[in-house]
Coordinates of C-alpha atoms and ligand atoms in Angstrom, one line a residue:
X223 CA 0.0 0.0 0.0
X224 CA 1.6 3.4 -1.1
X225 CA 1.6 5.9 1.5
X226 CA 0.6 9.5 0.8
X227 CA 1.0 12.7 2.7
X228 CA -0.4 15.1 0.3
X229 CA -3.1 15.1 2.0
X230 CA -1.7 17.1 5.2
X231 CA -0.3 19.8 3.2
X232 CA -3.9 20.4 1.3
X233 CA -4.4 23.8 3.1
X234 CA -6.3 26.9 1.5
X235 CA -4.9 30.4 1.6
X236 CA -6.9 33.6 1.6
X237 CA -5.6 34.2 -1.7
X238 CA -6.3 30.5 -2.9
X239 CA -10.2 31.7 -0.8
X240 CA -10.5 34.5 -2.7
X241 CA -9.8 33.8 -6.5
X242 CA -12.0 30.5 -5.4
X243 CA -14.9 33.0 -5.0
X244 CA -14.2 35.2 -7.7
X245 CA -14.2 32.8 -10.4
X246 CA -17.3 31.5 -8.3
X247 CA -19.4 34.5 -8.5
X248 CA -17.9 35.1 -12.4
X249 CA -15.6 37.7 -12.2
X250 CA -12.5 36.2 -12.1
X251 CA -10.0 39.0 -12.6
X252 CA -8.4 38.5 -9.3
X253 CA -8.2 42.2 -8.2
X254 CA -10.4 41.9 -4.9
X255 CA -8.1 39.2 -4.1
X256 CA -5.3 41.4 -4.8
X257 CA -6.7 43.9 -2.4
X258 CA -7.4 41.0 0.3
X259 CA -3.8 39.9 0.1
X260 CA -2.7 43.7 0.8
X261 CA -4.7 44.0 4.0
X262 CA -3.4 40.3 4.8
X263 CA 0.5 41.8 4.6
X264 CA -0.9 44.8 6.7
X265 CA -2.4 42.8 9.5
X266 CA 1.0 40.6 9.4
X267 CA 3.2 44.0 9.6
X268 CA 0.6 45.1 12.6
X269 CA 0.6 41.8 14.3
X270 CA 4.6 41.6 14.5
X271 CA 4.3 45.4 15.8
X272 CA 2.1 44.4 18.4
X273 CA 3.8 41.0 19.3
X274 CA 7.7 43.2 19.6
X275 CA 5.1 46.3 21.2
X276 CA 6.4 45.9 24.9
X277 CA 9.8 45.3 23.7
X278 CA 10.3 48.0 21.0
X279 CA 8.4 50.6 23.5
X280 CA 5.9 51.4 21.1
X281 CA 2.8 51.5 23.6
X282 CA 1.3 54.1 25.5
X283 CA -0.2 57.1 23.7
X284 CA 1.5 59.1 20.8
X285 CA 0.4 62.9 22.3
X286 CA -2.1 63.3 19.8
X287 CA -6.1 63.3 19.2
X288 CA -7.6 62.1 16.6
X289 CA -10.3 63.5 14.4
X290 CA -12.8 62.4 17.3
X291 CA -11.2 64.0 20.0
X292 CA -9.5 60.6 20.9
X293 CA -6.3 59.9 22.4
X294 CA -4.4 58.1 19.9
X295 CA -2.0 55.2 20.8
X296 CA 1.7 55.3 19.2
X297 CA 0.1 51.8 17.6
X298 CA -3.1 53.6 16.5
X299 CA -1.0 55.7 14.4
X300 CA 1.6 52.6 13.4
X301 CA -0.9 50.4 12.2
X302 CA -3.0 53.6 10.1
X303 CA -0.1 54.4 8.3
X304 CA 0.8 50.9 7.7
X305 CA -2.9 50.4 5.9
X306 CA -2.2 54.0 4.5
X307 CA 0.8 53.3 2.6
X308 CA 0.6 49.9 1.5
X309 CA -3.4 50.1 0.0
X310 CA -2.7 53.7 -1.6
X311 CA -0.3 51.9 -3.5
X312 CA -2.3 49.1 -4.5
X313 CA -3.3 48.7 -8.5
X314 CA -7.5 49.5 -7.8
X315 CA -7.7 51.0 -4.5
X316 CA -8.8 54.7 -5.1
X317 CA -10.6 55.8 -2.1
X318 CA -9.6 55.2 1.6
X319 CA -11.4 56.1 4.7
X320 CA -9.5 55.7 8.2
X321 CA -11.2 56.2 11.9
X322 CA -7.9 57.9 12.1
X323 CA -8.3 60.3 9.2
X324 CA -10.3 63.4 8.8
X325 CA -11.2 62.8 5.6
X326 CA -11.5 60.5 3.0
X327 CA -7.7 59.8 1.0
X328 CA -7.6 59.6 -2.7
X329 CA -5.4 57.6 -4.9
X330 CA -4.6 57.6 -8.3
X331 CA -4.8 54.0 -9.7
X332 CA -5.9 52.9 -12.9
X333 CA -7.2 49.6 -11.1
X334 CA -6.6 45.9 -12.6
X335 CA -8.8 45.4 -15.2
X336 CA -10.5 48.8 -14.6
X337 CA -12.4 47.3 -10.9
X338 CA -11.9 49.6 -8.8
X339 CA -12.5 49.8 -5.0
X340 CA -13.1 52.1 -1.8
X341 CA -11.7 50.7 1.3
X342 CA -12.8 52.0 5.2
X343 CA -11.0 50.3 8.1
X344 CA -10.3 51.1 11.8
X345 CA -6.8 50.2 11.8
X346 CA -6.1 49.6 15.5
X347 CA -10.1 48.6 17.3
X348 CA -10.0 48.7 21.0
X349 CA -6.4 49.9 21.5
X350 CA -7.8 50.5 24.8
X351 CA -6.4 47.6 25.6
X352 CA -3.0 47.6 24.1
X353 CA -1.6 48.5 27.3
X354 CA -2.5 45.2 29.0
X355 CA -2.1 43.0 26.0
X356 CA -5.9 42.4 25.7
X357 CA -7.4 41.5 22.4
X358 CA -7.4 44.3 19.5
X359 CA -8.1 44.2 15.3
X360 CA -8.5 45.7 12.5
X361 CA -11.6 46.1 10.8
X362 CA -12.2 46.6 6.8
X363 CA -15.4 46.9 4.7
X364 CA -14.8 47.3 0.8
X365 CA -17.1 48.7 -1.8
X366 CA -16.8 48.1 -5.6
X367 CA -16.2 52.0 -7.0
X368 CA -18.5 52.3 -10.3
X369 CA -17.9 56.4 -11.2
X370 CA -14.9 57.8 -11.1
X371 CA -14.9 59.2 -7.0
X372 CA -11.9 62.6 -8.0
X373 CA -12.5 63.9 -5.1
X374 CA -16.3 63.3 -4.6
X375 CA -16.7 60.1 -3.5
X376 CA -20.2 59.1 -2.5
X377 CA -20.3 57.1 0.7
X378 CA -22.6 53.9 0.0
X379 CA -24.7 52.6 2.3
X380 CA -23.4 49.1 3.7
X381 CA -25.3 46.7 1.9
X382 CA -23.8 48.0 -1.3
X383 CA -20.1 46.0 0.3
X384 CA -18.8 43.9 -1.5
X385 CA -16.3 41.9 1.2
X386 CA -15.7 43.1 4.7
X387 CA -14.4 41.5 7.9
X388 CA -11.5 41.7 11.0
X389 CA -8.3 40.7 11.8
X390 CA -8.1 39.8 15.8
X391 CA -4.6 39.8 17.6
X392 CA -5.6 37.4 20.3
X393 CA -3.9 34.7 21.5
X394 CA -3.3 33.8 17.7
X395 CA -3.7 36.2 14.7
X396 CA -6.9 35.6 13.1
X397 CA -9.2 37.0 10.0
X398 CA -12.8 36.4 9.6
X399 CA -14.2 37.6 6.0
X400 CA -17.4 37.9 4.7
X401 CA -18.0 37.9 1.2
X402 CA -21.4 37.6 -0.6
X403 CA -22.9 34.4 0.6
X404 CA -20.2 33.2 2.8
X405 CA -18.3 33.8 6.0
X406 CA -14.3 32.2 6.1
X407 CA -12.3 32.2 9.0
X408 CA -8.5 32.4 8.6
X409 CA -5.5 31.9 10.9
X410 CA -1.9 33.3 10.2
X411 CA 0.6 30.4 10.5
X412 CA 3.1 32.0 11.7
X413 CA 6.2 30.0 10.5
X414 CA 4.7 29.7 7.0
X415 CA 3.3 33.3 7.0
X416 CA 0.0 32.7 5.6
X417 CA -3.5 33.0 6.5
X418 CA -4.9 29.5 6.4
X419 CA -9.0 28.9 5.8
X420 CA -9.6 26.7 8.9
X421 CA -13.6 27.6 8.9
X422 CA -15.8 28.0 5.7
X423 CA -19.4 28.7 5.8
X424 CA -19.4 29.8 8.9
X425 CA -23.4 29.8 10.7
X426 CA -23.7 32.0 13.7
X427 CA -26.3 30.2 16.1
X428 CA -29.5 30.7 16.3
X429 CA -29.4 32.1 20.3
X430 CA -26.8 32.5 22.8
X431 CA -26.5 33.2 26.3
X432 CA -24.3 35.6 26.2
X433 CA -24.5 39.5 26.2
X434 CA -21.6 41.7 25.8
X435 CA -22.1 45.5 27.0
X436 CA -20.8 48.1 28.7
X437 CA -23.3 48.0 31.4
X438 CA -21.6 50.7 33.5
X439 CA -23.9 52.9 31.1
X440 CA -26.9 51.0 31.7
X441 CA -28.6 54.0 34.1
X442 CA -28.4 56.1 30.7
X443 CA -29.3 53.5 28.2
X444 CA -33.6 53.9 26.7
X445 CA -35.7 52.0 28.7
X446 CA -36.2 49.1 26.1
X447 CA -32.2 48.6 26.8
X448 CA -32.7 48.2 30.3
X449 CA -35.5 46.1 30.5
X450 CA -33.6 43.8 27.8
X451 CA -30.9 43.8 30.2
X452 CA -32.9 42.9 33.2
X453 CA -34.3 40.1 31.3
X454 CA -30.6 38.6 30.8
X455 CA -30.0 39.0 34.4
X456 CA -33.4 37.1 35.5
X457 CA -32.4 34.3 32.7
X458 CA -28.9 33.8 34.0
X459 CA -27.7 34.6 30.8
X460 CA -23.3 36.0 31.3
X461 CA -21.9 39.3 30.6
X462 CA -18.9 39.3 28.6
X463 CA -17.0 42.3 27.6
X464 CA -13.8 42.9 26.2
X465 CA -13.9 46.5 25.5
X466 CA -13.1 46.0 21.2
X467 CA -15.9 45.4 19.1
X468 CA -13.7 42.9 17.4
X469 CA -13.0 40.8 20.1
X470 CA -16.6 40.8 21.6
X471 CA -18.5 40.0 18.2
X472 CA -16.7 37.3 17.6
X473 CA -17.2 35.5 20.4
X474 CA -20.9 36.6 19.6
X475 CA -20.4 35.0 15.6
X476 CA -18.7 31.8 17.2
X477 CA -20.8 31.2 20.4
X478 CA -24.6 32.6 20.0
X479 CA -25.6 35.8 21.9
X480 CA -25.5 39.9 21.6
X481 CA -23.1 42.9 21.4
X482 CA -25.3 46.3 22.4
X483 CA -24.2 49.7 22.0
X484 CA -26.8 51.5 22.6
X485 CA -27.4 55.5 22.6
X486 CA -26.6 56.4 26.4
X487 CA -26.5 60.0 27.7
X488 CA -22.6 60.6 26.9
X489 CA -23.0 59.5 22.7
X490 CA -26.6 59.7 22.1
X491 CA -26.1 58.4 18.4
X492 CA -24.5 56.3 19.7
X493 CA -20.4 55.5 20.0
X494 CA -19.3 53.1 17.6
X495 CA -18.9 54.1 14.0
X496 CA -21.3 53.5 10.8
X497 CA -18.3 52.8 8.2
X498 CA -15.6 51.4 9.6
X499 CA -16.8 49.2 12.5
X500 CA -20.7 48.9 12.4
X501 CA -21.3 48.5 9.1
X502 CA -18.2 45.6 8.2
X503 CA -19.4 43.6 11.1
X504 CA -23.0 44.1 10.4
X505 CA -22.2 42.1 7.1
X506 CA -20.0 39.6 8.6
X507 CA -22.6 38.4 10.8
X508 CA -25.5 38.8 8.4
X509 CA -23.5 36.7 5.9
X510 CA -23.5 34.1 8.9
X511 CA -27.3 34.6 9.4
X512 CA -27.5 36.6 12.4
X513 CA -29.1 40.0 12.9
X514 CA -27.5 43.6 12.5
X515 CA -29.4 47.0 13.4
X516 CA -29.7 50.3 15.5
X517 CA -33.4 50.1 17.2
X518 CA -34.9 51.7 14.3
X519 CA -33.9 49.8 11.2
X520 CA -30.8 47.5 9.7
X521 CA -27.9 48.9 10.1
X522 CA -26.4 48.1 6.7
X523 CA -29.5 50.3 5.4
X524 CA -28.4 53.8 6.9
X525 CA -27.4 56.3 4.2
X526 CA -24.3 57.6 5.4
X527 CA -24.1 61.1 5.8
X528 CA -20.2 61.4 6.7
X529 CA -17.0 59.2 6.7
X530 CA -17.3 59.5 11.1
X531 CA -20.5 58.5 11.6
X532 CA -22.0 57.3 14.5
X533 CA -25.0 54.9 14.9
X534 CA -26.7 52.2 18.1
X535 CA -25.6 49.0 17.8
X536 CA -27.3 45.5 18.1
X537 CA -25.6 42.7 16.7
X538 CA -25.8 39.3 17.2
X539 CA -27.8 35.8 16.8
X540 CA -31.2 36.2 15.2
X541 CA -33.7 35.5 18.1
X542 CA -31.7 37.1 20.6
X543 CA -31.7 40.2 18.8
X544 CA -35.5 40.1 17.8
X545 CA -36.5 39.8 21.5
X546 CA -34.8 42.9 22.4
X547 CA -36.3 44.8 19.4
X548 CA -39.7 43.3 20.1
X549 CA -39.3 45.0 23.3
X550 CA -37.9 48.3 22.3
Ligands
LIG786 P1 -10.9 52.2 21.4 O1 -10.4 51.7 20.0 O2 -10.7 53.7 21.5 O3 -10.3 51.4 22.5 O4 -12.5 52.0 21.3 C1 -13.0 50.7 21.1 C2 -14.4 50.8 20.7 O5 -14.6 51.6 19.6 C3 -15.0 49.4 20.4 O6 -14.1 48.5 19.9 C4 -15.6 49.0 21.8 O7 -16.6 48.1 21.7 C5 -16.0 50.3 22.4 O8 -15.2 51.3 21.8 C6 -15.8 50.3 23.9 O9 -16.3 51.5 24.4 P2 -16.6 51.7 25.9 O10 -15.2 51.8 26.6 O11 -17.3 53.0 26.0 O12 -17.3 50.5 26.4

């Protein structure tokens, strides 16, 4: 009997992923996937920062507010202008939007086969918690660009996206992505330096019992919040929270239950933003059949009025999030 071993070295790449969908859904040119792999050698670059932060003495806070009137973390500002440089560069990325940047970036490429693309990403979510090595990402959402944006790019509402997901530093470096249909999760090998497709097809379940909120805001949070919250409490139902939307959500995709951030008397609009951290997860989790909106419709329906938009949030498994808008 002839042995083989092929078998064990049968792994999937996200490039391998993507092309694999492009060709799938009949375009095959290969440039999403050539955007992909960019943000893959980003979150590598940011991942190495953050492994060598403590060593290198790159944490703590670079002196410096952002746009938002946020104190920025030296890594903030690392891992921006590591997205910054590397995607302006890349053959159909024309617009970029960054939480760190006050306004959109334009770049001039003649895109592969004329696709062309807007990318939004938060390049450093929860860096709150760089400090004590707690999980951070970075989240993306990418929109096909049909006109030509010189300038006066039109922000799309986040159905129109064409992929979107996060990279989570944890305790290994991961990326979850959602394209149309499907949600893949990925895991950087580190001595091979890929990302490896270890989940395809992901399905969030159904319910959970789990929420995940700040609940040091619950005194200011709409009634319908509180009372959603009380029921948790009465159910034995566990609070996580990790402080970064990435972290939280997808222990919320993997697990069952609901992330919540709702309008409380400090961000009545709520904190989190529309295009760069609402909107991409709202898709990621949709794609895996959960539930995404802001107490008064879906969040990936909200025509977005500017780049730092702020909107509720309630994300999560599908009857976990229809009993709290049932009750809202
Ligand atoms: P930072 O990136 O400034 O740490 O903010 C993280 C975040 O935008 C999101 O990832 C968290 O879910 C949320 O803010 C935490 O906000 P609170 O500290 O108000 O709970």
């Amino acid at each position: 009997m002839s042995v083989s071993l092929l078998d064990s070295y049968e792994t999937v790449t996200l490039e391998d992923h993507t092309l694999e969908r492009e060709a799938e859904s009949g375009d095959p040119t290969g440039a999403l996937s050539w955007v992909l792999s960019s943000l893959g050698v980003c979150a590598r670059m940011i991942s190495d920062t953050l492994r060598r932060a403590r060593l290198e003495d790159v944490l703590g806070t670079a002196g410096q507010q952002n746009v938002q009137g946020e104190e920025q973390q030296k890594l903030d500002v690392i891992a921006n202008d590591i997205l910054v440089q590397r995607l302006r560069g890349r053959d159909g990325v024309v617009v970029l939007g960054s939480e760190e940047d006050e306004t959109l970036l334009y770049a001039d490429s003649t895109g592969l086969g004329q696709e062309r693309f807007a990318v939004f990403f938060d390049p450093l979510d929860g860096s709150g918690n760089l400090d004590v090595a707690g999980g951070v990402g970075t989240i993306f959402s990418i929109y096909r660009v049909l006109d030509d944006p010189r300038d006066d790019y039109e922000l799309r509402p986040g159905r129109e996206q064409l992929a979107a997901g996060y990279f989570l530093y944890g305790s290994s470096t991961l990326l979850v992505l959602a394209t149309e249909g499907d949600v893949s999760m990925f895991v950087l090998d580190p001595a091979v330096g890929t990302f490896t497709r270890v989940l395809t097809g992901i399905r969030i379940p159904s319910r959970g019992n789990v929420y995940s909120v700040n609940e040091a805001n619950l005194a200011t949070f709409p009634d319908g919040f509180k009372r959603y919250i009380g029921a948790c409490r009465a159910s034995g139902a566990s609070a996580r929270y990790a402080g970064a939307m990435v972290a939280d959500v997808h222990r919320v995709l993997l697990k069952g239950g609901i992330f919540l951030y709702p309008p409380t008397a400090k961000a009545p609009s709520g904190k989190l933003r529309l295009m760069y951290e609402c909107n991409p997860m709202a898709k990621v989790v949709k794609e895996a059949g959960g539930l995404a909106g802001t107490g008064h419709g879906e969040i990936m329906d909200v025509v977005p009025a500017e780049l730092h938009q702020r909107v509720p949030v309630i994300i999560g498994s599908p009857e976990n999030v229809r009993e709290l808008l049932a009750g809202l």
